[in-house]
Amino acid sequence: MNLGRARMILIVAFFGLNLFLAYHLFWPGTGKLSREAVTPEQVRYVREQLEQVNIQLEAAVDRTVPRSSFLIVFPGEERVEAMNKPLIKAGDKVGESELITAAEQYLRRNNLLPRQAYFDYVEYIDEETMILNYYHIFQNKPLYSSYLRVTLEKERIVALEKHWLNPQGWSSNQENKVIPATEALLRLAEEMRSNDRPRKVTGIDFGYYSREFDAEQWEVPPVWRIVVDGSECYYVNAFTGNLEIDLQRNGI
Amino acid sequence: MKEKVQSLVLILLVLSSLYLTYLLWYARVPYEVATQEEYERVYFEEPRPAGRVIAPEKIVFPGQRTNRVLKEGQPGFQEVWGKILEQLEKGVLKGGIVSENRLPRGSLLLQLHFEPPFPIGSGTTAMPERPYRELAGLEIWERGELLELVLKAVEGGEERGLFLEEGGAQQLQELLEKLSPDSMLPYREFQGEELTALVDFPIQVEEPLWIPLLESVPALEIAVEEPEHERLVKIFFTRYNLVRRIDERDGATIYTDGERGLRIGRERLEYSAPLLEHSFSATDSYPAALNQANRLLCYYSGWPAGLRLVGLDLVSGEGGRNSLCRCKWRFYAGGLPLLYGENGWTVEMAFNDGGLIYLNRHLFQPRKAAEEEIVVAPFSQALKKAFKEYQEQGAEEEGPAYLEAVELAYLVDFADSAYRGQPVWVVRINGREMILDGKSLHLLEGGAR
């Protein structure tokens, strides 16, 4: 291979690399510079603030700041059911993942696990009881107020709780900027300023959440869901930075 | 030459790829939060002038046996009160213009009763040069061509020797001459013994009780305001594009930003911002609380004619500081109050220095008094019926029966697909309120509270 040919190959390769980098930086909607971003210093500052209230930040922080609007939902399926369905043959020993797979297979066979259900986490009640938590995925975004909880006890499904909403689409209002994940974490630090035991932020994700309403339809705001110690969830409204509270309990 | 150009292009491409990689790694554009966007300020109306926040509970024109009374919602009420207020704000003449022994014998021209009290003096617009005080009443006495003011303070005692300026006194007298006594409500003051004799039951009153002596009242049509949702959302939420909507099954709509909520129903709207209650304290100053109530009502709800402030309470919180201030307004039609809901107020509001905490506003408004007159039972029969109910409820065992109020009112009623004002007698004994149909005197459902 002569030098000129090698130079041409390198020019083509670097041109392609430049195109790839420019796409990721500037392309509307996906480019990093098309949105507002969070700096590593800001993440570091938030980490320090959380440590001051005895909370370790163990989750990866999304440094992008998306835009969003409200998600319109209608009431869907409400179901609370006691069951007694063995998942494995008597005497067999299986691990947790096999048990979850067996539970999901059973639920799918019986049309109890919607296709849009996404496995969230396992909540341990005692040595023999655990709850599998699923949330609703709508157009690749989590809708946390639409969920399914399956209780397993001694390798049996013993209860099913389904609160499944019917999302219709996005509000016609213009999209708004949302607060970055770091601001949501600062809000959590403020909320937990009297925390006196070591805790960990194990997840922070963008999605949609509001409490349930006895309504014909309602709008669900975007939130940052902050998971503490694996199963304790806080929802920070990604428009206002307010913790989503139970309005009815507070007299609204 | 060609090789040099190729080398140069390659170097540029390598350098630009390094720079783009750097940008991708450390991309930083300061984010702008939504709060930096600008929003138009929308509100119902400008606050009323400070002196117009309190209106008298009644203006009494003394008679031989029966007094004539002007109340909110009656023709002439606002004009008379406005003229007196104008004189108080202009400044009255202090004593000493005429020596007491040369003044002609006086006769009482009119009395103003304030509930809640009317603040005057320093820090207010009425007689600001004088020391601050809160008035429960004000009397105007005719002394020849002079009109003397008598101020009656809430804590008791009275101050004499203040005179209206000659021009102002003349204007007031001209205005009063134009008023027809027939357009006023007949009232009488009753002592406990007289009332005891009427109902044959031992009645006590803390002070003489003013009771209307009407035989009929005009039929009243009620309108229900059609709320403008978009405007209301912009009024209650500064960042209204961050407010979400919830359509309830009963037809009401809730708007909320997660911390505050506005519920617009068919007959009333409610707003609540509960977190403010514990984050701020309320003022200790009565005039400041009145000003804030005026501003909040006008901004958030509007203050139509006929709506009168009937109560203002400062509520104590932790550490001896006031946590909030509660206010109540009531609509009046032809001098009679309109009642609806669980407690009869048209507007209830709570606020502190953080702003509006709670607002409950009924959307009913008196439309017009029809030609038709509805005959009402005399008050003595209403009183007998109320005391009979009182005895049947076994309440007499609670102790002496203090009669606190006997008044005629309109209760909002829905019949034949229209709202109307149903005349009722409202009798309050020992804090127990009974609402009786004005004609049949039947105790109305939910009428005892």
XYZ file of C-alpha atoms in Angstrom:
701
model
C 0.000 0.000 0.000
C 1.451 3.353 -0.913
C 1.370 6.386 1.354
C -1.174 8.324 -0.765
C -3.660 5.462 -0.610
C -3.185 5.165 3.148
C -3.743 8.932 3.519
C -7.002 8.682 1.551
C -8.235 5.829 3.725
C -7.423 7.842 6.833
C -9.192 10.910 5.431
C -12.329 8.870 4.739
C -12.145 7.226 8.187
C -11.707 10.510 10.056
C -14.403 12.166 7.949
C -16.767 9.375 8.998
C -15.702 9.737 12.633
C -16.338 13.489 12.456
C -19.794 12.874 11.004
C -20.549 10.382 13.794
C -19.377 12.777 16.517
C -21.232 15.746 15.005
C -24.437 13.689 14.811
C -24.218 12.858 18.508
C -23.452 16.428 19.410
C -25.706 18.510 17.215
C -28.519 16.464 15.690
C -31.878 17.879 16.956
C -33.545 15.654 19.509
C -30.624 13.290 20.010
C -27.559 15.515 19.961
C -25.988 16.174 23.308
C -25.592 19.852 22.620
C -29.172 20.136 21.395
C -30.249 19.755 25.036
C -28.985 21.357 28.149
C -26.567 19.181 30.034
C -25.322 18.736 33.549
C -21.636 19.137 34.260
C -19.532 16.622 36.209
C -18.947 19.407 38.781
C -22.679 19.665 39.357
C -22.903 15.909 39.874
C -20.002 16.124 42.324
C -21.706 18.950 44.230
C -24.939 16.967 44.483
C -23.003 13.927 45.699
C -21.484 16.072 48.495
C -24.863 17.520 49.453
C -26.370 14.044 49.717
C -23.422 12.827 51.800
C -24.096 15.629 54.255
C -27.480 14.043 54.991
C -25.972 10.547 55.186
C -27.003 9.445 51.707
C -24.594 7.826 49.242
C -25.207 8.383 45.545
C -24.663 4.986 43.971
C -26.803 5.415 40.887
C -25.605 6.801 37.560
C -26.946 10.295 37.002
C -28.504 11.129 33.653
C -26.685 14.294 32.555
C -29.125 15.258 29.840
C -32.088 17.538 30.434
C -34.968 16.387 28.277
C -38.083 18.308 27.341
C -41.500 16.923 28.022
C -45.218 17.551 28.360
C -48.003 15.949 30.379
C -49.161 12.427 29.622
C -52.948 12.078 29.379
C -54.327 8.918 30.965
C -57.737 7.317 31.417
C -58.618 4.861 34.163
C -57.790 1.310 33.128
C -57.902 -2.059 34.837
C -58.154 -2.290 38.610
C -57.670 -5.736 40.073
C -56.753 -7.113 43.469
C -56.889 -10.870 43.589
C -55.846 -13.585 46.021
C -54.361 -16.640 44.275
C -52.715 -19.904 45.133
C -50.714 -20.968 42.125
C -47.658 -23.212 42.668
C -44.845 -22.292 40.269
C -42.646 -25.360 40.624
C -43.137 -28.998 41.422
C -43.128 -29.928 45.085
C -39.646 -30.716 46.306
C -37.820 -28.821 43.495
C -35.343 -26.151 44.518
C -34.868 -23.125 42.272
C -33.110 -19.778 42.539
C -34.726 -16.346 42.562
C -34.307 -15.683 38.839
C -35.834 -19.050 37.868
C -38.740 -18.336 40.193
C -39.314 -14.921 38.608
C -39.130 -16.448 35.125
C -41.645 -19.136 36.130
C -43.972 -16.490 37.587
C -43.755 -14.372 34.421
C -44.413 -17.392 32.211
C -47.498 -18.239 34.205
C -48.739 -14.626 34.130
C -48.187 -14.362 30.366
C -49.950 -17.661 29.686
C -52.954 -16.361 31.564
C -52.918 -12.855 30.043
C -52.149 -11.316 33.403
C -48.862 -9.678 32.427
C -49.375 -6.997 29.763
C -46.789 -6.688 27.011
C -46.021 -3.143 28.177
C -45.158 -4.319 31.698
C -41.519 -3.800 32.617
C -39.886 -5.572 35.541
C -38.876 -2.991 38.149
C -37.565 -4.545 41.360
C -38.130 -7.245 43.977
C -39.354 -6.242 47.397
C -38.600 -8.731 50.179
C -41.237 -8.955 52.902
C -39.722 -11.856 54.852
C -37.657 -14.964 54.124
C -40.501 -16.673 52.298
C -42.381 -13.755 50.784
C -41.409 -11.362 48.038
C -43.229 -8.975 45.754
C -42.380 -8.564 42.086
C -42.975 -5.000 40.938
C -43.682 -4.052 37.319
C -44.444 -0.690 35.808
C -46.032 0.364 32.550
C -43.907 1.417 29.586
C -45.640 3.808 27.199
C -43.721 4.899 24.088
C -40.443 3.910 25.764
C -41.175 6.018 28.859
C -42.024 4.563 32.283
C -45.477 5.363 33.657
C -44.932 4.639 37.336
C -48.543 5.223 38.389
C -49.579 2.249 36.268
C -48.228 -0.882 37.938
C -48.541 -4.567 38.702
C -47.474 -6.232 41.964
C -47.226 -9.990 42.228
C -46.744 -11.558 45.664
C -44.849 -14.842 45.833
C -44.817 -16.977 48.959
C -43.074 -20.334 49.224
C -42.748 -20.654 45.419
C -46.429 -19.874 44.908
C -48.180 -16.828 43.513
C -50.507 -15.810 46.337
C -51.712 -12.352 45.274
C -51.924 -10.036 42.313
C -52.515 -6.300 42.454
C -52.996 -4.551 39.155
C -53.566 -0.858 38.679
C -53.197 -0.440 34.960
C -53.873 2.928 33.335
C -54.845 3.634 29.789
C -52.402 6.264 28.443
C -53.729 8.229 25.490
C -50.827 10.398 24.469
C -49.164 13.654 25.231
C -50.911 16.853 26.152
C -51.226 19.236 23.232
C -49.528 21.961 25.261
C -46.078 22.918 24.158
C -43.218 20.884 25.550
C -41.485 22.381 28.562
C -37.967 22.080 29.816
C -37.621 19.848 32.801
C -35.266 20.189 35.721
C -32.077 18.138 35.551
C -31.654 14.993 37.653
C -29.154 16.820 39.858
C -31.787 19.346 40.903
C -34.187 16.532 41.747
C -31.477 14.961 43.927
C -30.911 18.273 45.706
C -34.649 18.411 46.367
C -34.415 14.940 47.912
C -31.465 16.038 50.075
C -33.554 18.952 51.314
C -36.503 16.669 52.017
C -34.352 14.213 53.955
C -32.301 16.758 55.888
C -33.219 15.102 59.168
C -32.148 11.648 57.958
C -29.882 10.037 60.571
C -29.115 6.576 59.176
C -26.903 5.658 56.222
C -28.898 5.308 53.032
C -28.174 4.904 49.346
C -29.682 6.335 46.200
C -29.810 3.228 44.038
C -31.609 4.650 41.035
C -32.736 7.875 39.404
C -34.867 7.616 36.304
C -37.084 9.826 34.198
C -40.746 8.852 33.803
C -44.329 9.852 34.593
C -46.156 9.690 37.890
C -49.125 11.097 39.780
C -51.341 9.732 42.485
C -54.598 8.047 41.547
C -57.731 10.122 41.001
C -61.392 9.206 40.838
C -61.586 10.931 37.490
C -62.564 10.386 33.888
C -59.139 11.442 32.691
C -56.135 13.297 34.028
C -52.717 14.562 33.072
C -49.639 12.929 34.548
C -46.526 15.067 34.964
C -42.993 13.990 34.145
C -40.986 13.074 37.231
C -37.564 12.042 38.320
C -38.057 8.849 40.304
C -35.374 8.485 42.944
C -35.057 5.007 44.434
C -33.550 4.864 47.915
C -32.226 1.595 49.344
C -33.593 -0.407 46.432
C -37.325 -0.044 47.011
C -38.250 3.296 48.562
C -39.385 5.638 45.779
C -39.564 9.437 45.761
C -41.116 11.252 42.832
C -39.890 14.758 42.092
C -42.028 16.676 39.608
C -39.648 17.352 36.730
C -41.372 20.626 35.835
C -41.687 22.242 39.243
C -39.128 20.415 41.389
C -41.866 19.740 43.938
C -42.166 16.366 45.565
C -45.362 14.833 44.258
C -47.610 14.765 47.307
C -50.955 13.220 47.967
C -53.170 16.244 47.300
C -56.240 14.674 48.848
C -54.414 13.928 52.097
C -53.238 17.514 52.193
C -56.669 18.996 51.785
C -56.758 19.880 48.084
C 1.091 19.554 -4.105
C -1.780 17.081 -4.027
C -0.061 15.172 -1.226
C 0.363 18.356 0.794
C -3.377 19.145 0.481
C -4.281 15.586 1.503
C -1.977 15.831 4.526
C -3.475 19.163 5.501
C -7.049 17.818 5.229
C -6.077 14.765 7.270
C -4.520 16.927 9.997
C -7.647 19.118 10.092
C -9.896 16.076 10.316
C -7.809 14.576 13.150
C -7.840 17.863 15.057
C -11.574 18.373 14.563
C -12.302 14.801 15.680
C -10.273 15.431 18.844
C -12.211 18.643 19.497
C -15.588 16.993 18.865
C -14.625 14.121 21.188
C -13.767 16.679 23.850
C -17.138 18.393 23.368
C -18.971 15.103 23.564
C -17.160 14.190 26.772
C -17.421 17.508 28.557
C -20.451 19.041 26.865
C -21.688 21.943 28.967
C -24.375 24.356 28.128
C -25.886 26.036 31.162
C -29.415 24.772 31.474
C -32.292 27.197 31.747
C -35.041 26.235 34.083
C -38.643 26.794 33.155
C -39.071 29.352 35.908
C -37.054 31.857 33.939
C -39.791 32.096 31.362
C -41.984 35.146 31.590
C -45.660 34.910 32.346
C -48.391 37.475 32.038
C -49.939 38.558 35.333
C -53.666 37.916 35.246
C -56.064 38.919 37.998
C -59.736 39.733 38.460
C -59.591 43.358 39.519
C -57.570 45.940 41.407
C -58.067 45.963 45.200
C -60.756 48.208 46.634
C -59.715 51.460 48.338
C -58.682 50.630 51.928
C -61.713 52.371 53.446
C -64.112 50.247 51.381
C -63.010 46.889 52.837
C -65.377 47.128 55.796
C -68.994 48.122 55.283
C -71.400 48.585 58.200
C -73.461 45.573 59.210
C -76.436 47.942 59.274
C -77.235 51.630 59.159
C -80.103 52.392 61.536
C -82.473 55.338 61.234
C -84.121 55.518 64.657
C -87.892 55.746 64.816
C -90.459 56.000 67.606
C -91.047 52.286 68.039
C -89.772 50.738 64.814
C -86.409 51.599 63.372
C -85.658 51.750 59.681
C -82.540 49.906 58.601
C -80.345 49.976 55.520
C -78.181 46.927 54.875
C -75.783 45.787 52.167
C -77.529 45.116 48.888
C -80.226 47.773 49.417
C -80.492 50.909 47.284
C -78.901 53.828 49.089
C -76.749 51.758 51.459
C -73.459 52.245 49.616
C -74.248 55.912 48.904
C -74.892 56.744 52.575
C -71.880 54.773 53.781
C -69.752 56.260 50.998
C -70.692 59.809 51.997
C -69.915 59.187 55.675
C -66.627 57.480 54.755
C -65.722 60.402 52.517
C -66.138 62.772 55.465
C -64.096 60.531 57.764
C -61.308 60.385 55.186
C -61.400 64.148 54.551
C -60.955 64.765 58.241
C -63.564 65.820 60.733
C -63.506 68.966 62.827
C -62.279 68.503 66.343
C -64.221 69.620 69.384
C -64.093 73.187 70.560
C -65.692 74.804 67.522
C -68.784 75.337 69.623
C -68.769 75.221 73.390
C -70.873 72.383 74.802
C -73.292 74.655 76.673
C -74.131 76.600 73.493
C -74.908 73.475 71.443
C -78.589 72.885 70.784
C -80.086 69.688 72.219
C -79.228 66.813 69.949
C -81.303 64.126 68.314
C -79.917 60.860 66.994
C -79.891 60.959 63.162
C -78.419 57.536 62.415
C -76.358 54.709 63.851
C -73.800 52.550 62.074
C -73.082 49.064 63.445
C -69.812 47.452 62.423
C -69.198 43.731 62.463
C -66.255 43.151 61.971
C -64.948 46.387 63.485
C -64.026 49.391 61.394
C -60.446 50.600 61.987
C -59.830 54.351 62.135
C -56.939 56.586 63.096
C -53.219 56.261 62.570
C -52.282 53.803 59.797
C -55.734 53.905 58.196
C -57.380 56.229 55.692
C -60.177 57.334 58.064
C -59.187 60.169 60.431
C -55.484 59.206 60.110
C -54.394 62.104 62.315
C -56.088 60.565 65.385
C -54.911 57.585 67.489
C -55.685 54.110 66.139
C -58.857 52.407 67.346
C -61.384 49.871 66.158
C -65.017 50.942 66.050
C -67.997 48.746 66.846
C -70.350 51.606 66.079
C -70.653 55.176 65.002
C -73.500 57.581 65.636
C -74.363 60.848 63.972
C -76.325 63.355 66.050
C -78.060 66.436 64.754
C -77.101 69.493 66.811
C -78.952 72.292 65.081
C -77.168 72.674 61.764
C -74.149 70.743 62.989
C -73.694 66.987 62.718
C -71.802 65.494 65.642
C -69.983 62.179 65.381
C -69.946 59.757 68.306
C -67.341 57.029 68.008
C -68.053 53.768 69.853
C -64.927 51.689 70.354
C -64.922 47.892 70.422
C -63.457 47.855 73.920
C -66.293 50.101 75.148
C -66.513 53.798 75.772
C -67.318 56.560 73.360
C -65.799 59.727 72.072
C -67.892 62.855 71.464
C -67.162 66.356 70.273
C -66.251 65.601 66.660
C -68.184 67.385 63.931
C -68.604 66.896 60.211
C -67.501 69.838 58.121
C -70.372 72.100 57.166
C -70.301 71.208 53.468
C -70.071 67.499 54.159
C -72.858 67.643 56.730
C -75.119 69.388 54.250
C -74.390 66.860 51.490
C -75.131 63.985 53.861
C -78.419 65.507 54.973
C -79.451 66.110 51.355
C -78.692 62.509 50.544
C -80.689 61.244 53.537
C -83.680 63.371 52.554
C -83.796 61.599 49.177
C -84.100 58.173 50.819
C -87.575 56.773 51.114
C -88.316 55.088 54.462
C -90.368 52.518 52.525
C -87.230 51.253 50.804
C -85.681 50.448 54.188
C -86.201 47.383 56.345
C -88.317 47.737 59.504
C -86.425 46.490 62.567
C -87.046 46.584 66.304
C -84.788 46.086 69.274
C -86.155 43.489 71.708
C -85.238 42.813 75.310
C -85.212 39.315 76.772
C -88.406 39.842 78.785
C -90.413 40.857 75.724
C -89.246 37.785 73.825
C -89.936 35.531 76.822
C -93.497 36.794 76.891
C -93.867 36.116 73.164
C -92.787 32.469 73.189
C -93.627 31.543 76.778
C -90.112 30.220 77.323
C -87.359 31.866 79.383
C -85.156 33.605 76.834
C -81.997 35.500 77.628
C -80.232 37.952 75.365
C -76.809 39.426 76.034
C -77.876 42.749 74.562
C -81.049 43.985 72.891
C -81.689 41.915 69.778
C -82.422 43.502 66.404
C -85.213 41.591 64.654
C -86.748 42.336 61.226
C -90.488 42.950 61.179
C -91.077 42.121 57.531
C -94.309 40.555 56.349
C -93.106 39.694 52.862
C -89.917 39.678 50.815
C -89.423 39.889 47.036
C -88.875 36.614 45.178
C -85.240 36.325 44.216
C -83.665 34.817 41.121
C -80.186 33.366 41.474
C -77.607 33.191 38.717
C -74.726 30.713 38.608
C -71.513 32.191 37.310
C -69.927 30.303 34.413
C -66.273 30.008 35.400
C -63.650 30.732 32.760
C -61.221 27.886 33.334
C -58.273 29.218 31.373
C -58.441 32.627 33.005
C -58.788 31.122 36.481
C -55.773 28.866 35.929
C -53.706 31.877 34.881
C -54.890 33.780 37.954
C -54.137 31.058 40.487
C -50.947 29.635 38.959
C -48.204 31.972 37.827
C -46.481 29.129 35.957
C -49.715 28.004 34.395
C -48.114 25.942 31.643
C -46.861 23.577 34.359
C -50.369 22.965 35.667
C -52.069 19.682 34.914
C -55.747 18.961 34.556
C -57.869 16.254 36.173
C -61.456 15.746 34.990
C -63.451 14.276 37.870
C -66.389 11.966 37.336
C -68.839 14.446 38.916
C -68.061 17.040 36.256
C -65.631 19.089 38.357
C -62.146 19.850 37.080
C -59.009 20.001 39.198
C -55.918 21.929 38.179
C -52.754 21.306 40.143
C -49.021 21.815 40.038
C -48.497 19.111 42.643
C -48.436 21.423 45.657
C -51.473 23.590 45.052
C -54.848 22.672 43.669
C -57.784 24.485 42.122
C -61.081 22.612 41.853
C -63.776 24.158 39.690
C -67.170 22.569 40.209
C -70.624 23.395 38.952
C -71.521 25.547 41.944
C -68.241 26.542 43.548
C -64.518 26.737 43.203
C -61.956 25.768 45.796
C -58.269 26.562 45.929
C -55.816 25.143 48.395
C -52.074 25.528 48.992
C -51.724 23.549 52.256
C -47.933 23.641 52.509
C -47.968 27.429 53.033
C -49.745 27.145 56.369
C -46.719 25.770 58.194
C -44.078 27.702 56.277
C -45.152 31.261 57.042
C -46.805 33.267 59.790
C -49.614 35.814 59.551
C -49.619 39.485 60.424
C -50.642 40.716 63.891
C -52.058 43.954 62.541
C -55.803 44.119 61.929
C -55.598 46.852 59.222
C -52.764 44.951 57.481
C -54.858 41.771 57.535
C -57.801 43.684 56.051
C -55.595 45.058 53.280
C -54.230 41.631 52.477
C -57.735 40.115 52.469
C -58.883 42.867 50.107
C -55.937 42.357 47.758
C -56.272 38.560 47.662
C -60.049 38.588 47.186
C -59.877 41.144 44.372
C -56.981 39.398 42.618
C -58.242 35.843 42.896
C -62.000 36.095 43.007
C -63.198 39.626 42.424
C -65.343 41.617 44.820
C -68.753 42.232 43.253
C -71.277 44.692 44.667
C -73.436 43.183 47.414
C -70.622 41.022 48.829
C -69.767 42.071 52.400
C -66.872 41.015 54.624
C -68.595 39.479 57.640
C -65.710 37.994 59.617
C -61.941 38.154 60.024
C -60.097 36.013 62.588
C -56.412 35.737 63.260
C -55.612 32.123 64.138
C -52.767 31.456 66.566
C -50.099 28.973 65.617
C -46.966 27.592 67.215
C -44.773 29.884 69.279
C -47.540 32.413 69.898
C -47.408 33.734 66.319
C -50.443 33.825 64.098
C -50.335 31.000 61.607
C -53.085 32.289 59.357
C -55.944 34.712 58.964
C -59.463 33.492 58.129
C -62.030 35.695 56.394
C -65.640 35.226 55.362
C -67.804 37.156 52.935
C -71.526 36.921 52.306
C -73.766 38.124 49.486
C -76.732 40.325 50.363
C -79.833 40.864 48.242
C -82.213 43.622 49.281
C -80.526 43.690 52.691
C -81.023 39.964 53.341
C -78.073 37.559 53.339
C -77.835 34.668 50.894
C -77.127 31.291 52.503
C -75.744 28.175 50.865
C -73.434 25.301 51.514
C -72.585 23.842 54.858
C -71.904 27.107 56.591
C -73.635 29.729 54.516
C -70.641 31.833 53.498
C -70.258 32.981 49.914
C -66.491 33.208 50.122
C -64.162 31.768 52.741
C -60.481 32.496 52.625
C -57.366 31.750 54.657
C -54.008 33.382 54.079
C -50.739 34.299 55.739
C -47.607 36.159 54.710
C -46.836 33.371 52.234
C -50.035 34.134 50.319
C -53.386 32.497 49.763
C -53.764 29.178 51.592
C -57.409 28.421 50.998
C -60.290 29.911 49.042
C -63.794 28.531 48.780
C -66.089 30.576 46.585
C -69.658 29.734 45.691
C -70.558 30.695 42.168
C -74.098 31.834 43.013
C -75.019 35.473 42.672
C -78.327 37.215 43.315
C -79.614 38.177 39.870
C -82.687 40.278 40.440
C -85.574 40.611 42.793
C -88.765 39.745 40.913
C -92.013 41.703 41.192
C -93.601 38.840 43.071
C -93.647 39.150 46.867
C -93.430 36.081 49.082
C -95.325 36.326 52.357
C -93.299 35.247 55.375
C -94.525 34.151 58.786
C -94.069 36.728 61.576
C -90.855 36.421 63.566
C -92.795 35.557 66.760
C -94.091 32.350 65.153
C -90.646 31.522 63.823
C -89.270 32.020 67.317
C -91.942 29.767 68.866
C -91.231 27.059 66.319
C -87.468 27.332 66.849
C -87.826 27.037 70.632
C -90.138 24.044 70.200
C -87.440 22.345 68.103
C -84.869 23.410 70.666
C -86.861 21.731 73.453
C -87.483 18.595 71.381
C -83.772 18.261 70.786
C -83.338 18.246 74.576
C -81.034 21.227 74.308
C -82.705 23.102 77.158
C -80.859 20.823 79.585
C -77.642 22.539 78.459
C -78.544 25.583 80.562
C -80.119 28.990 80.002
C -81.238 29.602 76.416
C -79.371 32.556 75.004
C -81.017 33.811 71.842
C -78.190 35.088 69.636
C -79.852 35.967 66.339
C -83.168 36.052 64.539
C -82.809 37.053 60.920
C -84.497 36.683 57.590
C -82.371 35.327 54.764
C -82.541 33.711 51.337
C -81.492 30.067 51.106
C -80.304 29.040 47.647
C -82.660 26.367 46.371
C -82.748 24.418 43.111
C -86.250 23.797 41.801
C -87.844 23.575 38.324
C -84.369 23.592 36.722
C -83.543 27.013 38.133
C -81.910 28.407 41.228
C -83.934 30.722 43.404
C -83.718 32.321 46.811
C -86.050 30.687 49.294
C -86.952 33.047 52.183
C -86.010 31.488 55.516
C -85.922 32.451 59.157
C -82.560 31.807 60.785
C -82.723 31.462 64.568
C -79.559 30.902 66.597
C -79.853 29.711 70.196
C -76.711 28.896 72.177
C -74.721 28.566 68.956
C -77.285 26.116 67.516
C -78.597 27.496 64.237
C -82.025 26.529 62.922
C -83.201 27.357 59.415
C -86.964 27.450 59.007
C -88.918 27.864 55.797
C -90.002 31.498 55.811
C -93.625 30.670 55.041
C -94.399 27.214 56.449
C -91.764 27.375 59.223
C -90.757 23.781 58.539
C -87.285 23.023 59.789
C -85.342 22.607 56.564
C -83.245 19.510 55.933
C -79.824 20.158 57.366
C -81.311 23.316 58.778
C -80.207 22.599 62.346
C -76.453 22.994 62.682
